[in-house]
């Protein structure tokens, strides 16, 4: 009977055991030994080569002890194996206190969301620059932050805090410094070549050459990471070849010239999702996202420090071909360089769209081949000053160039597209526009050069939509009052319709600048 | 006429006495120019795989443990074998293509450098070409080694030359599948 009870208890322990990851290995860059098994903290390996350059099974995880500074063996790291979509191969620093060397802060902290600064209840002890902290109770893999500096009761992070708990009296857990691969930033590189489905977290990667080359990677996720160059012409992450999908979060780039470079002349088709990145540049003409052909970038909360030079940029769209970069809350500090740089403004169909430009809420700007100048010159941007009475809270300032025209459809500038739910009642749409100054115009745009159009459902069943265009014109030469383009349409069934404004007049000698009220008027 | 003869005899005499110096100097000059023309800073050399393929089962038993294969369950070895063989095939195909048509890779490098405004020269292209071929070869060799180790570990187990029960029991199972396999030990 006792044996039965014991077996039952033992069996139950298996049932309630936490669901673990796949095979786990341990790396201690200070006191490990590659001749050991690597399967426990006591038998940890010494360097990353033992893990990365031997055959891995999908789902393997390497836990790297913090504070180690010699995680390389003096040679390049050439990754060998693939994970799978559901079982990536992971290399991460210690988040679970495997070696028992974490600590709790002696002080409590006042924390404000969105700020880098935290204030301690007393002079800070036990935390130094490079430490990683997280608020007690938070998921440390998601909400840990690297400490930039400590002075008295002031603690400063590299990235703004976005975790849950805020306010006073909060306790921090303290983890050690990120383990370092190539701390001396020698000419070593990490190469992933067709090695798919990897995750890297919490590690410092240094180099005096390209830090990490991702070639035809499939999926790669990088989080809580430091990418360090030596201040020369260094690329942090080089995406080469086709179809690399990169997710990169809460990562700091220092002393590189190109943070993430997808422009290699051989076509890339990369897909980049970025959130919470900090770039610290020292070299002239540095670029955070150097965007090659057919590359998609979605980035949020990006800060670039130290941009300078005539061809610098947070987003630099460089290549012939279609690229699409969108950013939200993008900021440059200590910089004389550009935030958005549309390099090939005569030849390609790429776009850079920024919301909350320089962290100003509602300041939205768009750059492309329609921009008049390559650096930081939007062809569309939010205006807070030229507003129609009774209209929207902002207007759109339009600054076209000579690439706008009617010869080709791609030369038509689409200024906005609004999805609108319409019923079957006849609806009239009015969009209001005005010139910046009459002196900017010699000839008014015709109805074929400035129009609104609506795509409405065309029949009682099916999703076919027909397009109706406005036919009236605006007189920009006649004055600067708000005037409207007007259009009426009736949908055959209720559903989504799409209201668009197009401009296709080639720029004259004058600037041809005008404003559009963002709030169309609908009348039924 | 006598004067001319005297001058002639004088020169001939000097040449006769010092011809070996003149000849040696000329040879030295030519050799120096040839050497100076031929010497350039050598192209850098790159890592090569430092692996001696085992010949005996006993040596294989030790070698496969360097890949950590002694702590893998049978089903993991099968999966790893498949994935690494597929990868090796891909890498070899690309490497063989560049070996057969090296100018294809040189052309790609030239385009890259030119595209980035780095003014490609034959030397910079050649340096990168050598580097890329070495990287590719290393990758192929490492994959080849991995595949050989995996297949030999499977062979050693199938022939009962090795019994990994102890090694597997020493590892902590992390997934349901691993727990199932461990229970069978």
GROMACS .gro file of N, CA and C in nm, chain B residues 8 41 51 53 78 90 110 124 131 148 169:
model
   33
  532UNK      N    1   9.166   5.115  -7.642
  532UNK     CA    2   9.097   4.986  -7.658
  532UNK      C    3   9.155   4.881  -7.564
  565UNK      N    4   5.199   4.135  -5.060
  565UNK     CA    5   5.151   4.085  -4.931
  565UNK      C    6   5.064   3.963  -4.959
  575UNK      N    7   4.033   1.796  -3.829
  575UNK     CA    8   3.968   1.672  -3.787
  575UNK      C    9   4.035   1.555  -3.855
  577UNK      N   10   3.976   1.182  -3.935
  577UNK     CA   11   3.866   1.085  -3.941
  577UNK      C   12   3.906   0.955  -3.872
  602UNK      N   13   1.808   1.016  -3.562
  602UNK     CA   14   1.743   1.001  -3.693
  602UNK      C   15   1.706   1.138  -3.750
  614UNK      N   16   2.280   2.070  -4.985
  614UNK     CA   17   2.262   2.208  -5.034
  614UNK      C   18   2.394   2.282  -5.038
  634UNK      N   19   3.216   4.121  -5.704
  634UNK     CA   20   3.242   4.247  -5.773
  634UNK      C   21   3.117   4.337  -5.768
  648UNK      N   22   4.092   4.314  -5.417
  648UNK     CA   23   3.988   4.308  -5.315
  648UNK      C   24   3.889   4.197  -5.348
  655UNK      N   25   3.828   3.425  -4.917
  655UNK     CA   26   3.760   3.415  -4.787
  655UNK      C   27   3.630   3.337  -4.799
  672UNK      N   28   2.887   1.231  -4.063
  672UNK     CA   29   2.965   1.108  -4.039
  672UNK      C   30   2.955   1.066  -3.894
  693UNK      N   31   2.082   0.823  -1.919
  693UNK     CA   32   2.020   0.833  -1.785
  693UNK      C   33   2.075   0.954  -1.710
   0.00000   0.00000   0.00000
